[in-house]
mmCIF file of C-alpha atoms and ligand atoms in Angstrom:
data_model
loop_
_atom_site.group_PDB
_atom_site.id
_atom_site.type_symbol
_atom_site.label_atom_id
_atom_site.label_comp_id
_atom_site.label_asym_id
_atom_site.label_seq_id
_atom_site.Cartn_x
_atom_site.Cartn_y
_atom_site.Cartn_z
ATOM 1 C CA MET A 1 18.484 3.256 24.211
ATOM 2 C CA ILE A 2 20.352 1.433 21.477
ATOM 3 C CA SER A 3 22.552 -1.405 22.660
ATOM 4 C CA LYS A 4 25.754 -2.729 21.096
ATOM 5 C CA ARG A 5 25.388 -4.683 17.904
ATOM 6 C CA SER A 6 26.958 -7.899 16.626
ATOM 7 C CA ASN A 7 29.094 -7.686 13.497
ATOM 8 C CA LEU A 8 27.595 -10.903 12.207
ATOM 9 C CA ARG A 9 24.102 -9.717 11.542
ATOM 10 C CA GLU A 10 22.085 -11.389 8.827
ATOM 11 C CA ARG A 11 21.250 -9.112 5.908
ATOM 12 C CA ILE A 12 17.454 -8.917 5.426
ATOM 13 C CA THR A 13 14.503 -7.131 3.880
ATOM 14 C CA LEU A 14 11.942 -6.176 6.534
ATOM 15 C CA ILE A 15 8.228 -6.143 5.613
ATOM 16 C CA THR A 16 5.882 -4.665 8.095
ATOM 17 C CA GLY A 17 2.108 -5.252 7.944
ATOM 18 C CA ALA A 18 3.030 -8.406 5.950
ATOM 19 C CA ASN A 19 -0.263 -10.182 6.631
ATOM 20 C CA GLY A 20 -2.323 -7.647 4.719
ATOM 21 C CA GLU A 21 -3.207 -7.998 1.072
ATOM 22 C CA VAL A 22 -0.169 -6.160 -0.302
ATOM 23 C CA GLY A 23 2.156 -8.119 2.032
ATOM 24 C CA HIS A 24 0.728 -11.400 0.792
ATOM 25 C CA GLY A 25 1.073 -10.384 -2.815
ATOM 26 C CA LEU A 26 4.632 -9.171 -2.311
ATOM 27 C CA ILE A 27 5.744 -12.260 -0.423
ATOM 28 C CA GLN A 28 4.235 -14.580 -3.032
ATOM 29 C CA HIS A 29 5.804 -12.645 -5.871
ATOM 30 C CA LEU A 30 9.284 -12.519 -4.215
ATOM 31 C CA SER A 31 9.175 -16.167 -3.312
ATOM 32 C CA ALA A 32 8.185 -17.172 -6.910
ATOM 33 C CA THR A 33 10.756 -14.929 -8.635
ATOM 34 C CA ARG A 34 13.824 -14.490 -6.543
ATOM 35 C CA GLY A 35 13.178 -16.212 -3.256
ATOM 36 C CA ALA A 36 12.104 -14.609 -0.008
ATOM 37 C CA SER A 37 14.508 -16.430 2.259
ATOM 38 C CA ASN A 38 16.057 -13.070 3.320
ATOM 39 C CA VAL A 39 12.639 -11.617 4.161
ATOM 40 C CA VAL A 40 11.686 -11.041 7.804
ATOM 41 C CA VAL A 41 8.098 -10.072 8.343
ATOM 42 C CA LEU A 42 6.465 -8.237 11.176
ATOM 43 C CA ASP A 43 2.726 -8.123 11.743
ATOM 44 C CA LEU A 44 0.425 -7.960 14.731
ATOM 45 C CA ARG A 45 -1.348 -11.053 13.532
ATOM 46 C CA GLY A 46 1.616 -13.153 12.387
ATOM 47 C CA LEU A 47 1.502 -14.505 8.853
ATOM 48 C CA ASP A 48 -1.022 -16.908 7.306
ATOM 49 C CA GLU A 49 0.057 -20.547 7.706
ATOM 50 C CA SER A 50 0.280 -21.044 3.930
ATOM 51 C CA MET A 51 3.019 -18.461 3.660
ATOM 52 C CA ARG A 52 5.149 -18.970 6.685
ATOM 53 C CA GLY A 53 7.514 -21.357 4.922
ATOM 54 C CA LEU A 54 8.198 -18.761 2.239
ATOM 55 C CA VAL A 55 10.062 -16.257 4.481
ATOM 56 C CA ASN A 56 13.050 -16.235 6.837
ATOM 57 C CA ARG A 57 11.193 -15.347 10.013
ATOM 58 C CA VAL A 58 7.807 -14.158 11.152
ATOM 59 C CA ILE A 59 7.754 -11.783 14.098
ATOM 60 C CA VAL A 60 4.402 -11.216 15.769
ATOM 61 C CA GLY A 61 4.619 -7.742 17.189
ATOM 62 C CA ASP A 62 3.713 -4.127 17.143
ATOM 63 C CA ILE A 63 5.617 -1.372 15.304
ATOM 64 C CA LEU A 64 4.896 0.847 18.340
ATOM 65 C CA ASP A 65 6.970 -1.479 20.537
ATOM 66 C CA ASN A 66 10.343 0.210 20.928
ATOM 67 C CA GLU A 67 11.988 -2.835 22.407
ATOM 68 C CA LEU A 68 11.021 -4.792 19.346
ATOM 69 C CA ILE A 69 12.421 -2.089 17.061
ATOM 70 C CA ASN A 70 15.661 -2.217 19.084
ATOM 71 C CA LEU A 71 15.791 -5.955 18.772
ATOM 72 C CA LEU A 72 15.508 -5.709 14.978
ATOM 73 C CA LEU A 73 18.240 -3.072 14.945
ATOM 74 C CA ASN A 74 20.621 -5.331 16.888
ATOM 75 C CA GLU A 75 19.820 -8.594 15.300
ATOM 76 C CA TYR A 76 19.772 -7.796 11.644
ATOM 77 C CA GLU A 77 21.415 -5.747 8.984
ATOM 78 C CA ILE A 78 18.313 -4.387 7.232
ATOM 79 C CA ASP A 79 18.977 -3.185 3.716
ATOM 80 C CA THR A 80 15.320 -2.524 2.733
ATOM 81 C CA ILE A 81 12.232 -1.825 4.726
ATOM 82 C CA VAL A 82 8.839 -2.138 2.999
ATOM 83 C CA HIS A 83 6.600 -0.441 5.476
ATOM 84 C CA LEU A 84 3.011 -1.674 4.762
ATOM 85 C CA ALA A 85 1.543 -1.639 8.260
ATOM 86 C CA ALA A 86 -1.349 0.897 8.514
ATOM 87 C CA LEU A 87 -4.926 1.287 9.539
ATOM 88 C CA LEU A 88 -6.990 2.014 6.358
ATOM 89 C CA SER A 89 -9.285 4.952 5.799
ATOM 90 C CA THR A 90 -12.697 3.793 7.037
ATOM 91 C CA HIS A 91 -11.207 2.017 10.022
ATOM 92 C CA SER A 92 -9.162 5.091 10.884
ATOM 93 C CA GLU A 93 -12.307 7.273 10.915
ATOM 94 C CA PHE A 94 -13.682 5.216 13.736
ATOM 95 C CA ASN A 95 -10.404 5.306 15.753
ATOM 96 C CA PRO A 96 -8.573 8.500 14.591
ATOM 97 C CA GLU A 97 -6.114 8.675 17.506
ATOM 98 C CA THR A 98 -5.270 5.043 17.287
ATOM 99 C CA ALA A 99 -4.823 5.462 13.539
ATOM 100 C CA HIS A 100 -2.535 8.453 14.175
ATOM 101 C CA ARG A 101 -0.402 6.372 16.624
ATOM 102 C CA VAL A 102 -0.098 3.395 14.231
ATOM 103 C CA ASN A 103 0.176 5.265 10.956
ATOM 104 C CA VAL A 104 2.371 8.118 12.093
ATOM 105 C CA GLN A 105 4.297 7.011 15.244
ATOM 106 C CA GLY A 106 4.723 3.558 13.760
ATOM 107 C CA THR A 107 6.262 5.080 10.648
ATOM 108 C CA VAL A 108 8.517 7.371 12.701
ATOM 109 C CA ASN A 109 9.747 4.287 14.575
ATOM 110 C CA LEU A 110 10.657 2.584 11.320
ATOM 111 C CA LEU A 111 12.228 5.642 9.833
ATOM 112 C CA LYS A 112 14.393 5.982 12.945
ATOM 113 C CA LEU A 113 15.309 2.275 12.679
ATOM 114 C CA ALA A 114 16.389 2.910 9.088
ATOM 115 C CA ILE A 115 18.503 5.875 10.131
ATOM 116 C CA GLU A 116 20.229 3.891 12.856
ATOM 117 C CA GLN A 117 20.922 1.034 10.435
ATOM 118 C CA GLY A 118 22.243 3.512 7.863
ATOM 119 C CA LYS A 119 24.955 4.575 10.348
ATOM 120 C CA THR A 120 26.657 1.225 10.106
ATOM 121 C CA ARG A 121 26.225 0.531 6.406
ATOM 122 C CA ALA A 122 28.033 1.799 3.355
ATOM 123 C CA ALA A 123 24.798 2.039 1.424
ATOM 124 C CA PRO A 124 21.649 3.823 2.700
ATOM 125 C CA VAL A 125 18.677 1.773 3.839
ATOM 126 C CA LYS A 126 15.941 1.804 1.220
ATOM 127 C CA PHE A 127 12.527 2.641 2.710
ATOM 128 C CA ILE A 128 9.626 1.757 0.464
ATOM 129 C CA PHE A 129 6.422 3.412 1.645
ATOM 130 C CA PRO A 130 2.947 2.934 0.059
ATOM 131 C CA SER A 131 0.946 6.114 0.277
ATOM 132 C CA SER A 132 -2.531 6.573 -1.177
ATOM 133 C CA ILE A 133 -4.966 8.609 -3.174
ATOM 134 C CA ALA A 134 -6.389 9.427 0.292
ATOM 135 C CA VAL A 135 -3.847 12.267 0.438
ATOM 136 C CA TYR A 136 -6.023 14.171 -2.024
ATOM 137 C CA GLY A 137 -9.181 16.103 -1.131
ATOM 138 C CA LEU A 138 -11.255 17.553 -3.887
ATOM 139 C CA PRO A 139 -13.726 20.121 -2.519
ATOM 140 C CA ASP A 140 -16.770 19.051 -4.514
ATOM 141 C CA LEU A 141 -17.956 16.814 -7.350
ATOM 142 C CA ALA A 142 -17.834 19.637 -9.930
ATOM 143 C CA GLU A 143 -14.136 20.284 -9.231
ATOM 144 C CA LYS A 144 -13.393 16.540 -9.062
ATOM 145 C CA ALA A 145 -14.848 16.195 -12.586
ATOM 146 C CA ALA A 146 -12.988 19.256 -13.858
ATOM 147 C CA ALA A 147 -9.693 18.261 -12.244
ATOM 148 C CA GLY A 148 -9.507 14.818 -14.034
ATOM 149 C CA ALA A 149 -6.188 13.098 -13.413
ATOM 150 C CA VAL A 150 -4.478 14.955 -10.599
ATOM 151 C CA ARG A 151 -0.741 15.515 -10.286
ATOM 152 C CA GLU A 152 1.264 14.808 -7.178
ATOM 153 C CA GLU A 153 1.385 18.373 -5.931
ATOM 154 C CA ASP A 154 -2.295 19.315 -6.466
ATOM 155 C CA TYR A 155 -5.330 19.101 -4.133
ATOM 156 C CA LEU A 156 -3.392 17.937 -1.073
ATOM 157 C CA TYR A 157 -6.238 18.585 1.422
ATOM 158 C CA PRO A 158 -7.002 15.088 2.853
ATOM 159 C CA THR A 159 -10.375 14.740 4.457
ATOM 160 C CA THR A 160 -9.643 11.594 6.457
ATOM 161 C CA MET A 161 -7.240 10.801 9.337
ATOM 162 C CA TYR A 162 -5.622 8.135 7.153
ATOM 163 C CA GLY A 163 -5.065 10.604 4.351
ATOM 164 C CA CYS A 164 -3.618 13.136 6.745
ATOM 165 C CA ASN A 165 -1.350 10.449 8.189
ATOM 166 C CA LYS A 166 -0.176 9.291 4.744
ATOM 167 C CA LEU A 167 0.569 12.814 3.576
ATOM 168 C CA TYR A 168 2.438 13.671 6.687
ATOM 169 C CA CYS A 169 4.460 10.504 6.529
ATOM 170 C CA GLU A 170 5.446 11.322 2.944
ATOM 171 C CA HIS A 171 6.919 14.531 4.368
ATOM 172 C CA LEU A 172 8.540 12.717 7.228
ATOM 173 C CA GLY A 173 10.291 10.328 4.864
ATOM 174 C CA ARG A 174 11.718 13.247 2.906
ATOM 175 C CA TYR A 175 12.627 15.044 6.124
ATOM 176 C CA TYR A 176 14.455 12.142 7.692
ATOM 177 C CA ALA A 177 16.345 11.390 4.464
ATOM 178 C CA HIS A 178 17.593 14.956 4.153
ATOM 179 C CA HIS A 179 17.850 16.083 7.759
ATOM 180 C CA TYR A 180 20.407 13.372 8.800
ATOM 181 C CA GLN A 181 22.340 13.909 5.602
ATOM 182 C CA GLN A 182 22.744 17.560 6.360
ATOM 183 C CA LEU A 183 23.658 17.062 10.050
ATOM 184 C CA SER A 184 26.311 14.547 9.320
ATOM 185 C CA ALA A 185 29.901 15.777 9.569
ATOM 186 C CA THR A 186 30.776 13.547 6.609
ATOM 187 C CA PRO A 187 27.617 13.908 4.643
ATOM 188 C CA SER A 188 26.358 10.469 3.601
ATOM 189 C CA VAL A 189 22.859 9.358 2.774
ATOM 190 C CA ARG A 190 21.538 6.988 5.492
ATOM 191 C CA LEU A 191 17.970 6.698 4.291
ATOM 192 C CA ASP A 192 16.707 6.361 0.720
ATOM 193 C CA PHE A 193 13.012 7.079 1.025
ATOM 194 C CA ARG A 194 10.745 6.054 -1.918
ATOM 195 C CA CYS A 195 7.031 6.314 -2.008
ATOM 196 C CA VAL A 196 4.222 5.346 -4.412
ATOM 197 C CA ARG A 197 0.697 6.696 -4.009
ATOM 198 C CA PHE A 198 -1.623 3.729 -4.625
ATOM 199 C CA PRO A 199 -5.135 4.042 -5.989
ATOM 200 C CA GLY A 200 -7.785 1.608 -4.699
ATOM 201 C CA LEU A 201 -6.204 -1.858 -4.874
ATOM 202 C CA ILE A 202 -8.008 -5.040 -5.936
ATOM 203 C CA SER A 203 -6.661 -8.467 -5.179
ATOM 204 C CA ALA A 204 -8.052 -11.776 -6.531
ATOM 205 C CA TYR A 205 -6.886 -13.549 -3.371
ATOM 206 C CA THR A 206 -7.573 -11.399 -0.375
ATOM 207 C CA MET A 207 -10.138 -8.911 0.745
ATOM 208 C CA PRO A 208 -8.952 -5.659 2.197
ATOM 209 C CA THR A 209 -10.339 -4.654 5.572
ATOM 210 C CA GLY A 210 -11.225 -1.187 6.735
ATOM 211 C CA GLY A 211 -10.690 0.650 3.451
ATOM 212 C CA THR A 212 -13.050 2.942 1.559
ATOM 213 C CA SER A 213 -12.052 1.816 -1.886
ATOM 214 C CA ASP A 214 -13.152 -1.716 -0.811
ATOM 215 C CA PHE A 215 -16.490 -1.421 -2.582
ATOM 216 C CA ALA A 216 -14.862 -2.645 -5.843
ATOM 217 C CA PRO A 217 -13.128 -5.749 -4.503
ATOM 218 C CA GLU A 218 -16.192 -6.489 -2.307
ATOM 219 C CA MET A 219 -18.525 -6.286 -5.237
ATOM 220 C CA ILE A 220 -16.363 -8.546 -7.458
ATOM 221 C CA HIS A 221 -15.731 -11.187 -4.739
ATOM 222 C CA ALA A 222 -19.437 -11.296 -3.747
ATOM 223 C CA ALA A 223 -20.526 -11.837 -7.355
ATOM 224 C CA VAL A 224 -18.122 -14.684 -7.890
ATOM 225 C CA GLU A 225 -19.141 -16.290 -4.670
ATOM 226 C CA GLY A 226 -22.802 -15.849 -5.532
ATOM 227 C CA ARG A 227 -23.624 -13.502 -2.632
ATOM 228 C CA PRO A 228 -25.758 -10.379 -2.992
ATOM 229 C CA TYR A 229 -23.861 -7.111 -2.458
ATOM 230 C CA THR A 230 -25.024 -3.706 -1.209
ATOM 231 C CA CYS A 231 -22.647 -1.057 -2.284
ATOM 232 C CA PHE A 232 -21.834 1.732 0.211
ATOM 233 C CA VAL A 233 -21.204 4.354 -2.486
ATOM 234 C CA GLY A 234 -23.505 5.639 -5.256
ATOM 235 C CA GLU A 235 -23.301 4.398 -8.816
ATOM 236 C CA ASP A 236 -21.450 7.470 -10.086
ATOM 237 C CA ALA A 237 -18.666 7.299 -7.437
ATOM 238 C CA GLN A 238 -15.475 7.035 -9.414
ATOM 239 C CA ILE A 239 -11.811 6.645 -8.376
ATOM 240 C CA PRO A 240 -8.683 5.048 -9.916
ATOM 241 C CA PHE A 241 -7.908 1.343 -9.232
ATOM 242 C CA MET A 242 -5.068 -1.059 -9.734
ATOM 243 C CA VAL A 243 -4.888 -4.839 -9.510
ATOM 244 C CA MET A 244 -2.486 -6.408 -7.051
ATOM 245 C CA PRO A 245 0.069 -7.644 -9.578
ATOM 246 C CA ASP A 246 0.569 -4.059 -10.765
ATOM 247 C CA ALA A 247 0.794 -2.805 -7.175
ATOM 248 C CA ILE A 248 3.628 -5.294 -6.536
ATOM 249 C CA LYS A 249 5.219 -4.333 -9.844
ATOM 250 C CA SER A 250 5.240 -0.682 -8.896
ATOM 251 C CA LEU A 251 6.805 -1.369 -5.438
ATOM 252 C CA LEU A 252 9.554 -3.411 -6.903
ATOM 253 C CA MET A 253 10.162 -0.986 -9.757
ATOM 254 C CA ILE A 254 10.511 2.059 -7.469
ATOM 255 C CA ALA A 255 12.697 0.001 -5.161
ATOM 256 C CA GLU A 256 15.046 -0.961 -7.942
ATOM 257 C CA ALA A 257 15.201 2.374 -9.864
ATOM 258 C CA PRO A 258 18.631 3.951 -9.840
ATOM 259 C CA ALA A 259 18.602 6.835 -7.286
ATOM 260 C CA SER A 260 19.916 9.182 -10.041
ATOM 261 C CA ALA A 261 16.645 8.667 -11.980
ATOM 262 C CA LEU A 262 14.350 9.716 -9.172
ATOM 263 C CA ARG A 263 13.512 13.428 -9.303
ATOM 264 C CA HIS A 264 10.977 13.021 -6.490
ATOM 265 C CA SER A 265 10.429 10.898 -3.435
ATOM 266 C CA VAL A 266 6.723 10.476 -4.066
ATOM 267 C CA TYR A 267 5.047 9.183 -7.252
ATOM 268 C CA ASN A 268 1.508 8.580 -8.343
ATOM 269 C CA VAL A 269 0.777 5.159 -9.989
ATOM 270 C CA SER A 270 -2.519 4.149 -11.533
ATOM 271 C CA GLY A 271 -4.119 1.218 -13.415
ATOM 272 C CA PHE A 272 -7.590 2.306 -14.606
ATOM 273 C CA SER A 273 -10.387 4.544 -13.459
ATOM 274 C CA LEU A 274 -13.901 3.156 -12.958
ATOM 275 C CA SER A 275 -17.216 4.257 -11.388
ATOM 276 C CA ALA A 276 -19.074 1.901 -9.069
ATOM 277 C CA ARG A 277 -21.606 1.444 -11.838
ATOM 278 C CA GLN A 278 -18.848 0.480 -14.312
ATOM 279 C CA VAL A 279 -17.516 -2.074 -11.830
ATOM 280 C CA ALA A 280 -21.026 -3.469 -11.445
ATOM 281 C CA ASP A 281 -21.507 -3.591 -15.303
ATOM 282 C CA ARG A 282 -18.188 -5.395 -15.674
ATOM 283 C CA VAL A 283 -19.143 -7.900 -13.008
ATOM 284 C CA ARG A 284 -22.558 -8.539 -14.668
ATOM 285 C CA ARG A 285 -20.930 -9.354 -17.955
ATOM 286 C CA ASP A 286 -19.565 -12.522 -16.380
ATOM 287 C CA PHE A 287 -22.252 -12.905 -13.750
ATOM 288 C CA PRO A 288 -25.550 -11.691 -15.261
ATOM 289 C CA ASP A 289 -27.457 -12.711 -12.156
ATOM 290 C CA ALA A 290 -25.243 -10.866 -9.725
ATOM 291 C CA HIS A 291 -27.358 -9.038 -7.241
ATOM 292 C CA ILE A 292 -25.869 -5.620 -6.639
ATOM 293 C CA ALA A 293 -27.743 -2.831 -4.909
ATOM 294 C CA PHE A 294 -26.594 0.684 -4.213
ATOM 295 C CA GLU A 295 -27.248 2.209 -0.762
ATOM 296 C CA PRO A 296 -24.729 4.954 -0.259
ATOM 297 C CA ASP A 297 -23.417 5.459 3.324
ATOM 298 C CA LYS A 298 -23.078 9.142 3.748
ATOM 299 C CA SER A 299 -19.659 9.304 5.320
ATOM 300 C CA ARG A 300 -17.960 6.570 3.291
ATOM 301 C CA ALA A 301 -19.475 8.008 0.064
ATOM 302 C CA SER A 302 -18.212 11.514 0.949
ATOM 303 C CA ILE A 303 -14.702 10.100 1.358
ATOM 304 C CA VAL A 304 -14.788 8.624 -2.119
ATOM 305 C CA SER A 305 -16.205 11.901 -3.519
ATOM 306 C CA SER A 306 -13.206 13.687 -2.158
ATOM 307 C CA TRP A 307 -10.785 11.402 -3.915
ATOM 308 C CA PRO A 308 -9.741 12.152 -7.477
ATOM 309 C CA VAL A 309 -11.375 10.463 -10.535
ATOM 310 C CA ASP A 310 -7.864 9.553 -11.628
ATOM 311 C CA VAL A 311 -4.203 10.376 -10.942
ATOM 312 C CA ASP A 312 -1.562 11.503 -13.323
ATOM 313 C CA ASP A 313 1.308 9.025 -13.153
ATOM 314 C CA SER A 314 3.424 10.559 -15.915
ATOM 315 C CA ALA A 315 6.293 11.366 -13.569
ATOM 316 C CA ALA A 316 6.653 7.615 -12.664
ATOM 317 C CA ARG A 317 6.416 6.706 -16.299
ATOM 318 C CA GLN A 318 9.106 9.222 -17.180
ATOM 319 C CA ASP A 319 11.509 8.726 -14.273
ATOM 320 C CA TRP A 320 11.432 4.930 -13.707
ATOM 321 C CA GLY A 321 9.582 3.502 -16.695
ATOM 322 C CA TRP A 322 6.331 2.742 -14.883
ATOM 323 C CA SER A 323 3.425 1.388 -16.850
ATOM 324 C CA PRO A 324 0.699 -0.940 -15.622
ATOM 325 C CA GLU A 325 0.418 -4.419 -17.127
ATOM 326 C CA TYR A 326 -3.339 -4.492 -16.617
ATOM 327 C CA ASP A 327 -5.953 -2.249 -18.255
ATOM 328 C CA VAL A 328 -9.511 -2.791 -17.229
ATOM 329 C CA ASP A 329 -10.191 -5.615 -19.761
ATOM 330 C CA ARG A 330 -7.051 -7.543 -18.861
ATOM 331 C CA ALA A 331 -7.629 -6.944 -15.169
ATOM 332 C CA PHE A 332 -11.110 -8.540 -15.308
ATOM 333 C CA ASP A 333 -10.628 -11.099 -18.058
ATOM 334 C CA GLU A 334 -7.205 -12.496 -17.207
ATOM 335 C CA TYR A 335 -6.784 -11.825 -13.540
ATOM 336 C CA LEU A 336 -9.875 -11.068 -11.332
ATOM 337 C CA ILE A 337 -12.616 -13.206 -12.714
ATOM 338 C CA PRO A 338 -10.665 -16.405 -13.518
ATOM 339 C CA VAL A 339 -8.437 -16.300 -10.450
ATOM 340 C CA ILE A 340 -11.278 -15.537 -7.974
ATOM 341 C CA LYS A 341 -13.492 -18.251 -9.614
ATOM 342 C CA ASP A 342 -10.707 -20.673 -9.198
ATOM 343 C CA TYR A 343 -10.051 -19.572 -5.654
ATOM 344 C CA TYR A 344 -13.682 -20.115 -4.524
ATOM 345 C CA ALA A 345 -14.011 -23.369 -6.454
ATOM 346 C CA ASN A 346 -10.934 -24.909 -4.749
ATOM 347 C CA ARG A 347 -11.335 -23.315 -1.333
ATOM 348 C CA PRO A 348 -11.476 -25.944 1.464
ATOM 349 C CA LYS A 349 -15.075 -26.298 2.595
ATOM 350 C CA ALA A 350 -15.832 -25.084 6.084
ATOM 351 C CA ASN A 351 -17.167 -27.888 8.396
HETATM 352 C C1 LIG B 1 -8.487 2.811 1.633
HETATM 353 O O1 LIG B 1 -9.585 2.712 1.045
HETATM 354 O O2 LIG B 1 -8.321 3.217 2.743
HETATM 355 C C2 LIG B 1 -7.266 2.349 0.867
HETATM 356 C C3 LIG B 1 -6.643 3.496 0.084
HETATM 357 C C4 LIG B 1 -7.370 4.089 -1.004
HETATM 358 O O3 LIG B 1 -5.574 3.833 0.398
HETATM 359 N N1 LIG B 1 -7.561 1.294 0.009
#
């Protein structure tokens, strides 16, 4: 049940799953560029100490908790929701029903929150949703090679629970945005759902947990730290990647694009495409002694085989001017290698 709301609610942006790698990148960027004092974050694990002072409020809680959702509804005027909370692909394969609850029911809860908020606002609530290349499922390696960069509407046969969840939630976002608009006696848009499909993301600061594209960030971080790394996919496994600054850029760009420019609710975005061997070669240029072995894990390798070699992001380029700042050289030479080196050199030593 939804209780009565105060008229004096604070206007905020809500970020769920804020303690993950995209959340960290987004909060740091917002705080450095425009301030994050209107940002309320929600995460099961709270927010890392170093970042708590950057945001308005940290709520430790579960997106499946309806009371918490109700509290947010009553306490704040939410103008934007960036819904990052999710269990990633490898993790989800071990707990498919839990993944379904978190990834799907959690998203429904937030979509419903946005709809309820939209009833009391002149402007619709913006809902920014990161989807993934996991929505694609190429049947075999020959077709993967032949398909090249896939478009948004092709090969939508996900092989993982996470991919199924992301694809379904893309549809749910579109459904909720249009359904309530049509039902309304005075048609007004309550929800403005916008989604980018991310490739594998690589951050210089944080390691993802539970993903299947993690072999690239794991390989790079291990080499800089001087640890040996055993890669869980074969040398030829290839997917698109993007570094974190570009991931943040794409989220902000799609959030800020004029609604009239958006022909779709879901857009591919990409940075560069590399095989595991090419990632290793790049790493060895800077760290010739890096010890990298390849021992493919059958199930994780088959997930990567089902993902496209690249995605076609021309619709995003055309509609909202998307282009990545980082090609592969700039990503390694100006971001990953120097920033990760610096990070490990200055990291406080464990006792
Ligand atoms: C994962 O590996 O699960 C994610 C993704 C590709 O969405 N990084």
